[in-house]
CSV table of C-alpha atoms in Angstrom, one decimal:
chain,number,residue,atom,x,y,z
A,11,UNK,CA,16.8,15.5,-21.1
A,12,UNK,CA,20.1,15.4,-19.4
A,13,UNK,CA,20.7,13.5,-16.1
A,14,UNK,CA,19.6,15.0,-12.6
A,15,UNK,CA,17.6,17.9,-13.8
A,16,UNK,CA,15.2,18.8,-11.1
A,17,UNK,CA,11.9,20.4,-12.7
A,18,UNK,CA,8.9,22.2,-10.9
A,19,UNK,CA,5.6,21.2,-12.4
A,20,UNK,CA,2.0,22.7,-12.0
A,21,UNK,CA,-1.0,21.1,-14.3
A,22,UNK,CA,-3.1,23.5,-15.2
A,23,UNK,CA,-6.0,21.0,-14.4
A,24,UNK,CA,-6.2,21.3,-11.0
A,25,UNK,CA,-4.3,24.7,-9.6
A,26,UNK,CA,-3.7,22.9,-6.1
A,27,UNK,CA,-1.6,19.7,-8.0
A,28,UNK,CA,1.7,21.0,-7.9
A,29,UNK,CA,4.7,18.7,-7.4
A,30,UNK,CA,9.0,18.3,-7.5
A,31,UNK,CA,10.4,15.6,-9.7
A,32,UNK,CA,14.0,14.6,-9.8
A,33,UNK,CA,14.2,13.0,-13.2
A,34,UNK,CA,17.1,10.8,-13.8
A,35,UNK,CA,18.2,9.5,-17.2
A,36,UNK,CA,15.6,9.3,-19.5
A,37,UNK,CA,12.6,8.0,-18.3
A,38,UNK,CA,9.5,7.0,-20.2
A,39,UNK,CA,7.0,9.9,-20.5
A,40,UNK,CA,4.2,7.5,-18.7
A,41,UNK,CA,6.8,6.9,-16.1
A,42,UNK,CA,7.4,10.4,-15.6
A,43,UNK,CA,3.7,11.6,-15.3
A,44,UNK,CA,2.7,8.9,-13.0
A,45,UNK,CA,5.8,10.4,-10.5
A,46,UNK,CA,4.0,13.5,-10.8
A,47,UNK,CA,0.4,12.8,-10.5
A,48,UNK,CA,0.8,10.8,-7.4
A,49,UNK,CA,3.1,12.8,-5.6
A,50,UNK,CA,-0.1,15.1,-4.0
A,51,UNK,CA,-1.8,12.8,-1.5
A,52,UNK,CA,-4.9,14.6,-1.6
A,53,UNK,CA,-6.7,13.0,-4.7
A,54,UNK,CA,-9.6,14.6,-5.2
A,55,UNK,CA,-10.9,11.9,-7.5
A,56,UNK,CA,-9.7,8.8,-5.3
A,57,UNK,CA,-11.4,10.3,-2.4
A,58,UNK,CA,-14.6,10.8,-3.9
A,59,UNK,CA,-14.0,7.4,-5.4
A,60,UNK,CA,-14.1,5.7,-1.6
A,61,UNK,CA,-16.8,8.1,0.7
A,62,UNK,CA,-19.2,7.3,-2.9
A,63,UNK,CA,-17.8,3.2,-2.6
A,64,UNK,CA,-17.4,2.5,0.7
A,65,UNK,CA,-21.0,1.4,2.1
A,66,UNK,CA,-20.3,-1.1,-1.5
A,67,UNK,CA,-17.1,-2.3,-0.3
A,68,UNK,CA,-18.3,-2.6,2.8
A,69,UNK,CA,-21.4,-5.1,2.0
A,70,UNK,CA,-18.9,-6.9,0.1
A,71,UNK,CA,-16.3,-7.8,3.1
A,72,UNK,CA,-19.2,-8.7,5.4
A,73,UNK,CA,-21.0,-11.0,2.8
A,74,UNK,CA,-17.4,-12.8,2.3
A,75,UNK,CA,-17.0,-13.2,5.6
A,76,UNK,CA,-20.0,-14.3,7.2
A,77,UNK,CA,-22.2,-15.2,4.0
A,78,UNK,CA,-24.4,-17.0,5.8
A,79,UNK,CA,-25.5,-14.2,8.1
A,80,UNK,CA,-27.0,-12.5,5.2
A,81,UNK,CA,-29.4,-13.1,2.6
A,82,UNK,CA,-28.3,-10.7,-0.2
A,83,UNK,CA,-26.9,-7.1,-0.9
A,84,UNK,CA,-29.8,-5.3,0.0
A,85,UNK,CA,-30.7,-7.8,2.8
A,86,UNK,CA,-26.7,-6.4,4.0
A,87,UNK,CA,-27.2,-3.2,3.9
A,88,UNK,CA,-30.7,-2.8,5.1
A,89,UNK,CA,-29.6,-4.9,8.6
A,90,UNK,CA,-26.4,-3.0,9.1
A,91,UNK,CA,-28.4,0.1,8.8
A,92,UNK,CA,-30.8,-0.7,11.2
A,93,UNK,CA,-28.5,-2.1,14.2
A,94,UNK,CA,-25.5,0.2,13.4
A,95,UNK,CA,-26.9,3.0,11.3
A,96,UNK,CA,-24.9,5.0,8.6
A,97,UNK,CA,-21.7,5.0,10.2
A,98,UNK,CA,-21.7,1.1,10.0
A,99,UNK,CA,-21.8,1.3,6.5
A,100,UNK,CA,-18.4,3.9,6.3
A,101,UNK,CA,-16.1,1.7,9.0
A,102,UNK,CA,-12.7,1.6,7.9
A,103,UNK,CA,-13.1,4.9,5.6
A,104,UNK,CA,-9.8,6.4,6.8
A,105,UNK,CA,-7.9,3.0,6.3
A,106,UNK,CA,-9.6,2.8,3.1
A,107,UNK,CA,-8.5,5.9,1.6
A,108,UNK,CA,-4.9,5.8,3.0
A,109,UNK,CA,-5.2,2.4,0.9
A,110,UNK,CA,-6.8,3.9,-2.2
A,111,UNK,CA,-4.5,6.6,-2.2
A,112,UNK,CA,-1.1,4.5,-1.6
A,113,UNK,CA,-2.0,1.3,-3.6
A,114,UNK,CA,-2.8,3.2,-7.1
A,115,UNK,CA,0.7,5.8,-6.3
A,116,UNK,CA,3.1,2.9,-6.1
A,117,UNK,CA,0.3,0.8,-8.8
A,118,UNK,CA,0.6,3.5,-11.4
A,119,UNK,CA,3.7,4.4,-11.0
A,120,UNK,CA,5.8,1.0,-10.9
A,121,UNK,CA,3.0,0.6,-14.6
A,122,UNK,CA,5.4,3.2,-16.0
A,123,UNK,CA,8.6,1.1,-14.6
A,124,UNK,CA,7.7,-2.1,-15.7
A,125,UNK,CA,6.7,-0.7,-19.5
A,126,UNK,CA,10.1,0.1,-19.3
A,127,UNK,CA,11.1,-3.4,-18.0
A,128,UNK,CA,9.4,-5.1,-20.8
A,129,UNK,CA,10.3,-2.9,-23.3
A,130,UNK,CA,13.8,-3.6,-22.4
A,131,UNK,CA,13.0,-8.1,-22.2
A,132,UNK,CA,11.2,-7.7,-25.4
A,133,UNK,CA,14.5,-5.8,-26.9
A,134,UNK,CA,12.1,-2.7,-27.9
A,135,UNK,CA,13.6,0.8,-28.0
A,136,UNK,CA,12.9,3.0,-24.6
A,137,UNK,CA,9.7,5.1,-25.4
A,138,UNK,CA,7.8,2.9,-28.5
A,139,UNK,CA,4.5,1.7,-28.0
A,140,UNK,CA,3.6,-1.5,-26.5
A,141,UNK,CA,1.3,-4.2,-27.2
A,142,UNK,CA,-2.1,-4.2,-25.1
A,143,UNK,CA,-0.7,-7.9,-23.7
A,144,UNK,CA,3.0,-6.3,-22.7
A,145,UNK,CA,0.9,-3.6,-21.1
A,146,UNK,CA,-1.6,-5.9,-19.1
A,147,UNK,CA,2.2,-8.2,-18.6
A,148,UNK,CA,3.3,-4.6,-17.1
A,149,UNK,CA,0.5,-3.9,-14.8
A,150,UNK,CA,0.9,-7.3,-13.6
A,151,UNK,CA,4.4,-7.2,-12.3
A,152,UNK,CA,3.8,-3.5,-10.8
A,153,UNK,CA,0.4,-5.0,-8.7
A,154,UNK,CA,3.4,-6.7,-6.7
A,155,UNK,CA,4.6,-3.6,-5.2
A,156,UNK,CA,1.6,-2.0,-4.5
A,157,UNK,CA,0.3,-4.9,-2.7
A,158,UNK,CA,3.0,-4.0,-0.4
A,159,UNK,CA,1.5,-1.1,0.3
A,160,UNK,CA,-2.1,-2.0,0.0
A,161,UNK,CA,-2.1,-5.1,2.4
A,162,UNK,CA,-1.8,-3.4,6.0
A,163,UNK,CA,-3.8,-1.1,5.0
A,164,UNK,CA,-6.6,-3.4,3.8
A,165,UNK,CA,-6.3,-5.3,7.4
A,166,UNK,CA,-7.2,-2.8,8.8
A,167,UNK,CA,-10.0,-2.3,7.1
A,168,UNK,CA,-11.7,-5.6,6.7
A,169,UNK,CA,-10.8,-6.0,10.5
A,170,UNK,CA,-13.2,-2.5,11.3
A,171,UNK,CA,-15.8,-3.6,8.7
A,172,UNK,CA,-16.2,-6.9,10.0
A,173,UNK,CA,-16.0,-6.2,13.4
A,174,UNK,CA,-19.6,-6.2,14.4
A,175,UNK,CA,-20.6,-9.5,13.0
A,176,UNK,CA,-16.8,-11.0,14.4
A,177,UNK,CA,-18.6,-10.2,18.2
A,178,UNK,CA,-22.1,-11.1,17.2
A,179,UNK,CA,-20.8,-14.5,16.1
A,180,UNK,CA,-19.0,-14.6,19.3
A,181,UNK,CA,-15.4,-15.4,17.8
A,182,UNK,CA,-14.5,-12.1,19.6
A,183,UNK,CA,-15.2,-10.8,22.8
A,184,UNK,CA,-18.5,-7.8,22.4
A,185,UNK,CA,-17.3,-4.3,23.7
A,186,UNK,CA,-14.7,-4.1,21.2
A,187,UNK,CA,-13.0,-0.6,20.3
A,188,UNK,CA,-14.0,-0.5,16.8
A,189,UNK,CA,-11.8,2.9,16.0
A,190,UNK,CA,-8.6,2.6,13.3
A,191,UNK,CA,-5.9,2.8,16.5
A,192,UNK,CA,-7.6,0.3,18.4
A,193,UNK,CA,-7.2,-2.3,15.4
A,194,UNK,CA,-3.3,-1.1,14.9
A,195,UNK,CA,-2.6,-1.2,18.6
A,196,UNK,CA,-4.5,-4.8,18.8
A,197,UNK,CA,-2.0,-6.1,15.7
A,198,UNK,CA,1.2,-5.0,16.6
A,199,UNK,CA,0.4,-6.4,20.4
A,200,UNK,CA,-0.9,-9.6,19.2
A,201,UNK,CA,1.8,-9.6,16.3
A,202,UNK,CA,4.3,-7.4,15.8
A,203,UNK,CA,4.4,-4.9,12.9
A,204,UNK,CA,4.5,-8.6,10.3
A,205,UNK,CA,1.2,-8.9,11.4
A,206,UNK,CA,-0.1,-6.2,9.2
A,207,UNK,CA,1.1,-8.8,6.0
A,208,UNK,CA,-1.2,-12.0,7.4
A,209,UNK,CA,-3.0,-12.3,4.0
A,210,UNK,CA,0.2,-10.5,1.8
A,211,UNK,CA,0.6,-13.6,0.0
A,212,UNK,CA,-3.2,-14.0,-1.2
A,213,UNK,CA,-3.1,-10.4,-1.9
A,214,UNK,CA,0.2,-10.9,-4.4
A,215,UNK,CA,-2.3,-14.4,-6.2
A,216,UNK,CA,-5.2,-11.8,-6.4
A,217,UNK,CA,-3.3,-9.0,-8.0
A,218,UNK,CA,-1.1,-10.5,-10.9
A,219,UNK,CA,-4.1,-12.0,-12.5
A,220,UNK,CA,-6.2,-9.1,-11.5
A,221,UNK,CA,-4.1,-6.3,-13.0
A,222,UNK,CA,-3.4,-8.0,-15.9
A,223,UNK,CA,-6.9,-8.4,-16.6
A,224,UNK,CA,-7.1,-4.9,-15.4
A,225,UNK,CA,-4.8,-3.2,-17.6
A,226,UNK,CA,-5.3,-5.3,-20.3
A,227,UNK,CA,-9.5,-5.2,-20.7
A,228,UNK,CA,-8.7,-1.0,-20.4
A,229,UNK,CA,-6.3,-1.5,-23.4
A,230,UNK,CA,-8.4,-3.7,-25.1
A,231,UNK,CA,-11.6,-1.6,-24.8
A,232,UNK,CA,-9.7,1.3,-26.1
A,233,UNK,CA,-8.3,0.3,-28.9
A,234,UNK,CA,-11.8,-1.6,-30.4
A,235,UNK,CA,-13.2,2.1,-29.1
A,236,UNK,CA,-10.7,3.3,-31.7
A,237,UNK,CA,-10.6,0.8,-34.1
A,238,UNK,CA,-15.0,1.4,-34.5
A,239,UNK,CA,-13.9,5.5,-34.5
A,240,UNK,CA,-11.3,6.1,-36.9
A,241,UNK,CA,-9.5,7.4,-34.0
A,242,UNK,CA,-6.1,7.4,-32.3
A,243,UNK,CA,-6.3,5.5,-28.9
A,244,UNK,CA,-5.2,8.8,-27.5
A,245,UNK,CA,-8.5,10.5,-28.7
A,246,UNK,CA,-11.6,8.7,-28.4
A,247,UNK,CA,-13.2,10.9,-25.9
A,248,UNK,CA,-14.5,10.6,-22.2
A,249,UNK,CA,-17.2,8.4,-22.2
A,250,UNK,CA,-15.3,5.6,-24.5
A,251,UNK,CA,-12.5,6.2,-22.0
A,252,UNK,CA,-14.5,5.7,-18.2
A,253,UNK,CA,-16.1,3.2,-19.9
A,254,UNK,CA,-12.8,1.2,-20.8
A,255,UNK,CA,-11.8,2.1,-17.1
A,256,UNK,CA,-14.6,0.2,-15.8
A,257,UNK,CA,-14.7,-2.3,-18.4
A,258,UNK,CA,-11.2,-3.0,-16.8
A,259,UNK,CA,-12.2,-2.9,-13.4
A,260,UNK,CA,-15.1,-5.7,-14.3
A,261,UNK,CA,-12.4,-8.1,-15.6
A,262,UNK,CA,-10.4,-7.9,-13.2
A,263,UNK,CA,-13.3,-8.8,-10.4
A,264,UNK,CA,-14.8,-11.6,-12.5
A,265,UNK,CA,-11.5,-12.8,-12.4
A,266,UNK,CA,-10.4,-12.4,-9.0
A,267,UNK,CA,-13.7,-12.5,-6.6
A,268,UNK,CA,-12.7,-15.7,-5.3
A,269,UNK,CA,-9.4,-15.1,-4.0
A,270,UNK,CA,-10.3,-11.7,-2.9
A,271,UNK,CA,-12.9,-13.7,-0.9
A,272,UNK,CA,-10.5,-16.0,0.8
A,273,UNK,CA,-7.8,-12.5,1.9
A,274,UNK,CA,-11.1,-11.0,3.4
A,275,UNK,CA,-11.3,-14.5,5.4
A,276,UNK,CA,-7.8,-14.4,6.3
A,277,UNK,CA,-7.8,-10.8,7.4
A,278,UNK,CA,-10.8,-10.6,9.5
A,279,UNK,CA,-10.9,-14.1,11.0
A,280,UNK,CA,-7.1,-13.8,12.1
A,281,UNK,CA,-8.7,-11.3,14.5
A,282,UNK,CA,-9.7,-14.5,16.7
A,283,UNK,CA,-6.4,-16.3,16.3
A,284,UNK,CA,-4.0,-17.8,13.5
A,285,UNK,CA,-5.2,-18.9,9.9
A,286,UNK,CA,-4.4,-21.1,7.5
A,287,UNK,CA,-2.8,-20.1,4.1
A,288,UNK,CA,-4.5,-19.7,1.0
A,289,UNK,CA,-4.8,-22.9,-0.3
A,290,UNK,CA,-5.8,-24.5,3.0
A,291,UNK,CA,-8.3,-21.6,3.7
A,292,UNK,CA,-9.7,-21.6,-0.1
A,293,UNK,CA,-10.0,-25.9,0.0
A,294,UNK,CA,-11.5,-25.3,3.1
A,295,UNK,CA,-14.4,-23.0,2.1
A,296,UNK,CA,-15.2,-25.4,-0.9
A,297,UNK,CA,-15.5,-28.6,1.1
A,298,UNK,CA,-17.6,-27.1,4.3
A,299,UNK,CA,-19.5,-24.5,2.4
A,300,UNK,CA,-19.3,-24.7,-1.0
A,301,UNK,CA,-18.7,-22.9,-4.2
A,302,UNK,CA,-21.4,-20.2,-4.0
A,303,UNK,CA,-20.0,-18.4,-0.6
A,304,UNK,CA,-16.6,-17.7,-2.9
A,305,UNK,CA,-19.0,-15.1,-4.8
A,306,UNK,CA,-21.4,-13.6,-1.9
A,307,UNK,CA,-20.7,-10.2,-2.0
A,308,UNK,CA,-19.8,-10.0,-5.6
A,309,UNK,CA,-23.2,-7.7,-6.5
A,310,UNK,CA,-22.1,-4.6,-4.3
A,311,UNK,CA,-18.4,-4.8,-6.3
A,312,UNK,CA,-20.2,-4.6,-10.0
A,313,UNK,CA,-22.7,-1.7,-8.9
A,314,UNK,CA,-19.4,-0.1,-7.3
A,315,UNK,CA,-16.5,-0.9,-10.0
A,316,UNK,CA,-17.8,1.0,-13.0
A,317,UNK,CA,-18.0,4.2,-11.5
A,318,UNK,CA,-15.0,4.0,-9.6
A,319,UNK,CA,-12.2,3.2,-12.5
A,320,UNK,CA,-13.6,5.1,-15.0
A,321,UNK,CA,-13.3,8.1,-13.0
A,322,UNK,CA,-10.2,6.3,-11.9
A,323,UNK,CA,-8.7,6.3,-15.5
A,324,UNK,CA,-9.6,9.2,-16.8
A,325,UNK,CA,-8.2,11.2,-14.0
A,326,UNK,CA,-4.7,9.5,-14.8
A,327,UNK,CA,-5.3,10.4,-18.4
A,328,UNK,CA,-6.2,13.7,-18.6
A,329,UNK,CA,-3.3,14.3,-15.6
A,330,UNK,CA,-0.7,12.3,-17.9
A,331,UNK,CA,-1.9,14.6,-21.0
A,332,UNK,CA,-1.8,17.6,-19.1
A,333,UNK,CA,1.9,16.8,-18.0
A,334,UNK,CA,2.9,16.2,-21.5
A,335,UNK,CA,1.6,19.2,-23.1
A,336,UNK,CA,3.5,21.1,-20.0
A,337,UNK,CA,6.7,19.3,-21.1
A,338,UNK,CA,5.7,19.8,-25.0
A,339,UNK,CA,5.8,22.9,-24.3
């Protein structure tokens, strides 16, 4: 493909997904699909992905936050229920998908990029397959741009999520305005627009191990899936494939609860005033609470994580495929 060519593409998957790509040089095919699949906000999949998850995700930044206000998962979501109702549960849904819908855009996209970048370290020719570690290496590097985009965004979230048990502790004044603008208005005021990155540097230690656990358990699944089928990595079917999706997304929460644990910290109790860094916040935890609190929450994030990146993954591949064939073509 020649340089500059600017190319109309509509998948046949989904008759509403239609996007413009410039292409320039010769991009990787993954690279190329990722530009168009991301380029329509309006995931269908990502946004049944959070209004399914949220009440999950929701338990979760609670239970990390104040752990000791709760006994268990259920215990969570039965008391929120009762002294909030159901719209306790969704708090910080639009944040959340702005956030789902940003994070995996610049994720899956810079993937493609940073194939490309290791392709190019490793002294491999554009376009030939990579190892499952180069790719879990590439989804690495890429989680650090998308935590630029994930980390206001998740701010505001915890912040709304939190906020309840922030004024019943009394580390906030009660009568808050517990809306999305209210939260944005109460950062840049208190802040400035940098206050949307308090916790950006956690985020960044949580994501490079994370996404390469993440990319590299998906790889790995797939290619025992194929290696027990006979089959190309490319065919093993849908179920072998959501389940590599979530078998990712497991990996990369065993691996990263903790730290996720201390962000949700930072996030929510900078609300009241300053907070430590990582390490300070993280020793801090251990000494005066213990090991355990690191983990509270970490039962609503298995039910939820399965589900979510397998229909996650196979969106991307069936959109990637789709794109190809179009190109093929």
């Amino acid at each position: 493909m020649s340089c500059a060519h600017f190319v109309l593409i509509q998948l046949t998957i989904s008759p509403s997904l239609c996007c413009c790509v410039t292409v320039t040089g010769n991009l990787s095919s993954l690279s190329l699909s990722l530009l168009c699949e991301h380029t329509n906000p309006p995931v269908p999949g990502g946004t049944a992905c959070v209004f399914t998850g949220q009440p999950f995700d929701t338990a979760k930044v609670k239970m990390q936050t104040f752990p000791g206000m709760y006994r268990g998962f259920l215990h969570c979501f039965t008391s929120v229920y009762q002294q909030v109702g159901l719209r306790g549960l969704y708090r910080g849904t639009s944040p959340a998908l702005i956030a789902n819908i940003a994070e995996n855009a610049v994720l899956f996209m810079s993937y493609g990029f940073c194939q490309d970048v290791v392709r190019y370290v490793s002294g491999r020719e554009r376009g030939t397959e990579l190892s499952d570690i180069q790719k879990a290496c590439s989804g690495s590097v890429a989680s650090i741009f998308s935590s630029l985009a994930l980390c206001p965004t998740e701010l505001v979230k915890c912040r709304l999520q939190a906020m309840h048990e922030m004024e019943a502790s009394g580390k906030i004044a009660s009568g808050q305005k517990s809306t999305v603008w209210a939260v944005v208005r109460n950062v840049i005021r208190t802040n400035g627009p940098l206050g949307f990155y308090q916790g950006l540097t956690t985020t960044i230690v949580r994501e490079l191990p994370g996404y390469f656990c993440f990319f590299g358990g998906y790889e790995l699944s797939r290619s025992t899936f194929a290696q027990h089928m006979g089959k190309d990595k490319e065919d093993i079917g849908v179920l072998p494939l959501m389940f590599s999706g979530g078998f990712g997304g497991a990996c990369l929460w065993l691996v990263v609860y903790p730290i996720d644990c201390v962000k949700s910290r930072i996030q929510v109790l900078s609300l009241a005033g300053r907070q430590e860094g990582f390490l300070k916040t993280f020793i801090g935890i251990v000494r005066n609470e213990g090991v355990a609190p690191l983990y509270s929450g970490l039962t609503p994030t298995m039910i939820r994580t399965f589900p979510a990146n397998g229909a996650l993954f196979l969106a991307y591949e069936l959109s990637r495929k789709a794109l190809m064939r179009k190109f093929d073509s």
